[in-house]
Amino acid sequence: MSLFCCLVPLKSIDAQLEVKDHVATLVSTLNYENKEDKPLEAVFVFPLPGDAAVCHFSAQIGETHIVAEVKEKQQAQEEYDDALSSGQQAFLLEESDESPDIFSLTVGSLPPGESASIRLEYVTELAVQADDGLRFCLPAVLNLRYQPQGSEGPSVQVTSVPASLVPYSLSFSAQVSSPRPIAKIESSCSLEPLQYLKADQTQATVKLGAGHKFDRDVELLIYYKDAHQPSAVVEAGQVSAKPGSLMGDPVVMVSLYPEFPQSVMSSLATCGEFVFLVDRSGSMGCPMNNSTPQETRISSAKDTLLLLLKSLPMGCYFNIYSFGSSFEHIFPTSVEYSEKTMKEALEKVEKMGSNLGGTEILQPLKHIYSQACISKHPRQVFVFTDGGGGNTKEVTDLVKKNAGSHRCFSFGIGEGASSALINGIAKEGGGHAQFITGADRMQPKVMQSLRFALQPAVEDISVSWGLPKGASATVLSPPIKAIFQGQRSLIYAQLTGQVGSPASHFEADCSVTVKYSLKTFDLLQMLDVSPSCLRLTVHRLAARTVIRSLESEERTRRGQQDEKVKKKVVELSIQSGVSSCFTAFIAVNKDSGKAVQGPLVRRNVPTGDSIYECSGLLKLTSCTHLSSSFHVTGGDDLDSEGSTRSVPEPPQPHKDPLLQLVSLQKASGSWMLDEDLAAVLGKTKEEVEKAKPELVGLWASILALIWLHAFKMDAKEEWELLSMKAASWIKAQNGNIHNHQGTPVFKCIGTLFKSNVNLTSHCATVHGAEKSILHCYWLIELLKK
């Protein structure tokens, strides 16, 4: 162990984050030191957000500062090799061919006793969570990615160790500013107290607590007051860039964050085809988090499927797929939702384990898309996975190809799930992405996404521009496929023509109008465009958007005119200074004075691996004079003969009373009065039956709803949809809330729970079953006594 630690030249990482409203810039400084008696080449493979635009790379060696250039990838690699062969110091940063969220940094010819600081900068948009928080994630965990059968090996080799053995430190600080006050900043990691820099709370700073163990990503959730505020900003072009180019012209960024009328949002869809695709690879047997090791990822996914199936509307269609190295489905094709099909599905869900091997998501997706769509039932696909694979781009391209026939909602489970995969399939599928990390519970986040899926579809989205005469706007973003309540959508556009000097702030009168239809409403958002205080950030994000679109087009057209598209990507990447899969950053120290002498020794710098930690498997390769590194099997463990096997699952915990109650609900939304229901209520069946009115069916469902409101309000997001279904069922029975003797149901409830409260006056003011059940919350306090 000690030999390994001393052979790793990376000593520390310092990360500084600057957030302006919903755009983030991260500057990371990686400090290297060679304490050996021979020159080193250090290779560090690490994760970055999949949608980040890497825009700066430089090195500091003593007094020499070298700024890297973006060049075509093969040319950059050849220049790096040539520099090393001639004894020069060189630095290479390149994006993985397989996935845009993995980068490789190579530090070459670091002489004995020499130090170097590497500066890496990227910009990214912050995704909005369902609770209106903006999520920034600094990935600190990189699980080995599954290589699908028949595919080529990865272009970069990942070296991972348990988080506790990562031999370098991390410091992290963030400065946040916004036109709106900052309500709070939260994290799954230990933070120092938030410090406001202005009295109006529009600026704040926060730091990561010391001693980060690399067992989790550094996640920040930023909450602003009055969050639903659309905006449009314009950023002046780069002075040195050619007018008419993307970097030379002004670029507008339009941020849409709609809040739809409550009258529309309160009505949820009663149709749809819901397809749930669940990861059952070996790593799904890992604990959700360290504080609750008895709850595994697969057990949490099964509980989530229970809530999902109970919350679906009658008359819709559904199916459940599960995958690993192979895939399975519960029904040959999607079936109509009923008591019979729901019960059959839940029986099979209960038997699911993390026993299907690897993480091959492409084949089940192909099978889902091969199924004919059901008329008047829009397809909604929910994808649950804790990993990623070497075919991320192929998967997202497949989702994009089928985006016209479905929406895709994705969930990254645990630390180290591929952000490129999770965000990519949601973005291309017009859906919503969520990450379940740290102490997060899967169920509320998934139910939030189900609410999105049940929202009315936004249609006929169009954008128009109010520009000065002689000016025009070219939209750079792909067309917006969907707009959800509480989800931000971004539009980038390049302004050309008579729009003022590129070197000055944009001063012409400019506006943008977004129009869309929602059920019977035609909605408009009209925004005035204001100057941006950002420094080429908008241009780089716009360039990243165009680059990703071109890369996808190149893959689609591969074998035809792909070289022409590839050339466009390389040209834009070099012009904007933003990385791509076809380019790399290269820096060569040509002023070092003398050539580095002696044979070069490679050292692989490891990352933390959460799967490695949870599996309890540790395989150490031989430590030789020339090479030393830890090796782990990765997210889907291999036995001694190379076969995939699952991580052993700990014993299942006692089922939560909420899930017990939910499991008893019928597909219609009702409950039956039996011993199991009485047990959840804390009563015997005899006690419940003795107090019941003659309305037998209503009685059980009324008790279940009141129990939810009385004792599980902290989990309301999980059961709200199924309670709405129950209330609708009760209302449809046209039952009245009195028994045959005219005694109110309320009095029966009071008798059951031995309350001395006189309910007569309350009953006199309440009319209708639904109103009685859902609005008389004084009963909640009654039940708590």
mmCIF file of C-alpha atoms in Angstrom, residues 123-252:
data_model
loop_
_atom_site.group_PDB
_atom_site.id
_atom_site.type_symbol
_atom_site.label_atom_id
_atom_site.label_comp_id
_atom_site.label_asym_id
_atom_site.label_seq_id
_atom_site.Cartn_x
_atom_site.Cartn_y
_atom_site.Cartn_z
ATOM 1 C CA VAL A 123 -18.471 25.667 -18.031
ATOM 2 C CA THR A 124 -21.840 23.986 -17.674
ATOM 3 C CA GLU A 125 -25.534 24.666 -17.240
ATOM 4 C CA LEU A 126 -27.122 23.675 -13.937
ATOM 5 C CA ALA A 127 -30.087 21.328 -14.157
ATOM 6 C CA VAL A 128 -33.236 22.190 -12.213
ATOM 7 C CA GLN A 129 -34.493 19.551 -9.786
ATOM 8 C CA ALA A 130 -38.150 18.864 -9.122
ATOM 9 C CA ASP A 131 -37.964 20.858 -5.878
ATOM 10 C CA ASP A 132 -36.623 23.915 -7.797
ATOM 11 C CA GLY A 133 -33.042 23.387 -6.642
ATOM 12 C CA LEU A 134 -30.190 23.863 -9.126
ATOM 13 C CA ARG A 135 -27.842 20.869 -9.110
ATOM 14 C CA PHE A 136 -24.083 21.101 -9.577
ATOM 15 C CA CYS A 137 -22.059 17.911 -9.367
ATOM 16 C CA LEU A 138 -18.280 17.646 -9.225
ATOM 17 C CA PRO A 139 -17.737 13.954 -9.988
ATOM 18 C CA ALA A 140 -15.263 12.415 -7.556
ATOM 19 C CA VAL A 141 -16.207 8.770 -8.115
ATOM 20 C CA LEU A 142 -15.610 6.863 -11.354
ATOM 21 C CA ASN A 143 -16.947 3.326 -11.531
ATOM 22 C CA LEU A 144 -15.533 1.150 -14.255
ATOM 23 C CA ARG A 145 -17.855 1.200 -17.266
ATOM 24 C CA TYR A 146 -19.331 -2.022 -18.590
ATOM 25 C CA GLN A 147 -18.120 -3.018 -22.060
ATOM 26 C CA PRO A 148 -21.022 -4.547 -24.034
ATOM 27 C CA GLN A 149 -20.449 -7.949 -25.573
ATOM 28 C CA GLY A 150 -18.905 -7.773 -29.017
ATOM 29 C CA SER A 151 -17.713 -4.171 -28.630
ATOM 30 C CA GLU A 152 -14.134 -2.984 -28.771
ATOM 31 C CA GLY A 153 -12.263 -2.353 -25.539
ATOM 32 C CA PRO A 154 -12.290 1.156 -24.052
ATOM 33 C CA SER A 155 -9.915 3.743 -25.491
ATOM 34 C CA VAL A 156 -8.862 4.753 -21.969
ATOM 35 C CA GLN A 157 -8.090 2.355 -19.121
ATOM 36 C CA VAL A 158 -9.567 3.329 -15.766
ATOM 37 C CA THR A 159 -7.582 2.673 -12.594
ATOM 38 C CA SER A 160 -9.710 2.614 -9.453
ATOM 39 C CA VAL A 161 -9.169 2.042 -5.753
ATOM 40 C CA PRO A 162 -11.417 2.071 -2.690
ATOM 41 C CA ALA A 163 -12.275 5.647 -1.763
ATOM 42 C CA SER A 164 -10.328 5.375 1.483
ATOM 43 C CA LEU A 165 -7.103 4.663 -0.435
ATOM 44 C CA VAL A 166 -7.185 7.600 -2.873
ATOM 45 C CA PRO A 167 -3.719 9.121 -2.290
ATOM 46 C CA TYR A 168 -4.452 12.804 -3.042
ATOM 47 C CA SER A 169 -6.598 15.466 -1.385
ATOM 48 C CA LEU A 170 -9.464 17.636 -2.619
ATOM 49 C CA SER A 171 -10.349 21.177 -1.624
ATOM 50 C CA PHE A 172 -13.484 22.791 -3.017
ATOM 51 C CA SER A 173 -15.078 26.219 -2.683
ATOM 52 C CA ALA A 174 -18.029 27.846 -4.439
ATOM 53 C CA GLN A 175 -19.116 31.428 -4.949
ATOM 54 C CA VAL A 176 -22.732 31.918 -5.982
ATOM 55 C CA SER A 177 -24.380 35.073 -7.310
ATOM 56 C CA SER A 178 -27.847 35.709 -8.737
ATOM 57 C CA PRO A 179 -30.273 38.584 -9.376
ATOM 58 C CA ARG A 180 -32.542 36.778 -6.877
ATOM 59 C CA PRO A 181 -31.728 36.083 -3.202
ATOM 60 C CA ILE A 182 -30.063 32.765 -2.395
ATOM 61 C CA ALA A 183 -32.353 30.867 -0.024
ATOM 62 C CA LYS A 184 -29.969 28.026 0.866
ATOM 63 C CA ILE A 185 -27.227 25.711 -0.394
ATOM 64 C CA GLU A 186 -27.276 22.013 0.506
ATOM 65 C CA SER A 187 -24.961 19.077 -0.141
ATOM 66 C CA SER A 188 -24.618 15.383 0.598
ATOM 67 C CA CYS A 189 -21.043 16.204 1.633
ATOM 68 C CA SER A 190 -19.932 18.063 4.730
ATOM 69 C CA LEU A 191 -19.912 21.831 4.113
ATOM 70 C CA GLU A 192 -18.631 24.736 6.133
ATOM 71 C CA PRO A 193 -21.352 27.282 7.070
ATOM 72 C CA LEU A 194 -22.798 29.337 4.199
ATOM 73 C CA GLN A 195 -21.543 32.935 4.220
ATOM 74 C CA TYR A 196 -23.504 35.725 2.546
ATOM 75 C CA LEU A 197 -21.382 38.401 0.890
ATOM 76 C CA LYS A 198 -24.203 40.939 0.474
ATOM 77 C CA ALA A 199 -26.992 42.063 2.758
ATOM 78 C CA ASP A 200 -29.618 41.267 0.119
ATOM 79 C CA GLN A 201 -28.311 37.647 0.016
ATOM 80 C CA THR A 202 -27.655 37.718 -3.737
ATOM 81 C CA GLN A 203 -24.053 36.577 -3.249
ATOM 82 C CA ALA A 204 -22.735 33.803 -1.046
ATOM 83 C CA THR A 205 -19.767 31.499 -0.628
ATOM 84 C CA VAL A 206 -19.423 28.013 0.758
ATOM 85 C CA LYS A 207 -16.579 25.516 1.179
ATOM 86 C CA LEU A 208 -16.286 21.745 1.342
ATOM 87 C CA GLY A 209 -15.355 20.425 4.768
ATOM 88 C CA ALA A 210 -11.801 19.118 5.115
ATOM 89 C CA GLY A 211 -10.971 15.464 4.581
ATOM 90 C CA HIS A 212 -13.210 14.481 1.663
ATOM 91 C CA LYS A 213 -12.877 10.713 1.282
ATOM 92 C CA PHE A 214 -13.753 10.362 -2.425
ATOM 93 C CA ASP A 215 -16.598 8.003 -1.490
ATOM 94 C CA ARG A 216 -19.180 10.290 -3.108
ATOM 95 C CA ASP A 217 -19.463 13.020 -5.710
ATOM 96 C CA VAL A 218 -19.445 16.614 -4.487
ATOM 97 C CA GLU A 219 -23.017 17.708 -5.095
ATOM 98 C CA LEU A 220 -24.395 21.200 -4.447
ATOM 99 C CA LEU A 221 -28.094 22.038 -4.495
ATOM 100 C CA ILE A 222 -28.659 25.784 -4.822
ATOM 101 C CA TYR A 223 -32.049 27.297 -4.042
ATOM 102 C CA TYR A 224 -33.067 30.797 -5.140
ATOM 103 C CA LYS A 225 -36.121 32.715 -4.016
ATOM 104 C CA ASP A 226 -38.638 33.361 -6.814
ATOM 105 C CA ALA A 227 -36.956 30.698 -8.906
ATOM 106 C CA HIS A 228 -39.457 30.632 -11.793
ATOM 107 C CA GLN A 229 -38.026 33.618 -13.641
ATOM 108 C CA PRO A 230 -37.302 33.325 -17.381
ATOM 109 C CA SER A 231 -34.441 35.386 -18.784
ATOM 110 C CA ALA A 232 -32.647 36.260 -22.000
ATOM 111 C CA VAL A 233 -29.078 37.572 -22.112
ATOM 112 C CA VAL A 234 -26.765 38.473 -24.964
ATOM 113 C CA GLU A 235 -23.009 38.183 -24.864
ATOM 114 C CA ALA A 236 -20.723 40.237 -27.106
ATOM 115 C CA GLY A 237 -18.465 38.377 -29.508
ATOM 116 C CA GLN A 238 -14.735 37.870 -29.090
ATOM 117 C CA VAL A 239 -12.731 40.836 -30.386
ATOM 118 C CA SER A 240 -10.089 38.664 -32.046
ATOM 119 C CA ALA A 241 -12.605 36.359 -33.729
ATOM 120 C CA LYS A 242 -13.769 36.747 -37.303
ATOM 121 C CA PRO A 243 -17.122 38.591 -37.690
ATOM 122 C CA GLY A 244 -19.732 36.183 -38.981
ATOM 123 C CA SER A 245 -18.268 33.290 -36.983
ATOM 124 C CA LEU A 246 -19.946 31.935 -33.878
ATOM 125 C CA MET A 247 -17.246 33.368 -31.598
ATOM 126 C CA GLY A 248 -17.189 36.695 -33.439
ATOM 127 C CA ASP A 249 -20.924 37.463 -33.361
ATOM 128 C CA PRO A 250 -23.120 38.151 -30.328
ATOM 129 C CA VAL A 251 -24.857 35.075 -28.925
ATOM 130 C CA VAL A 252 -28.161 35.036 -27.027
#
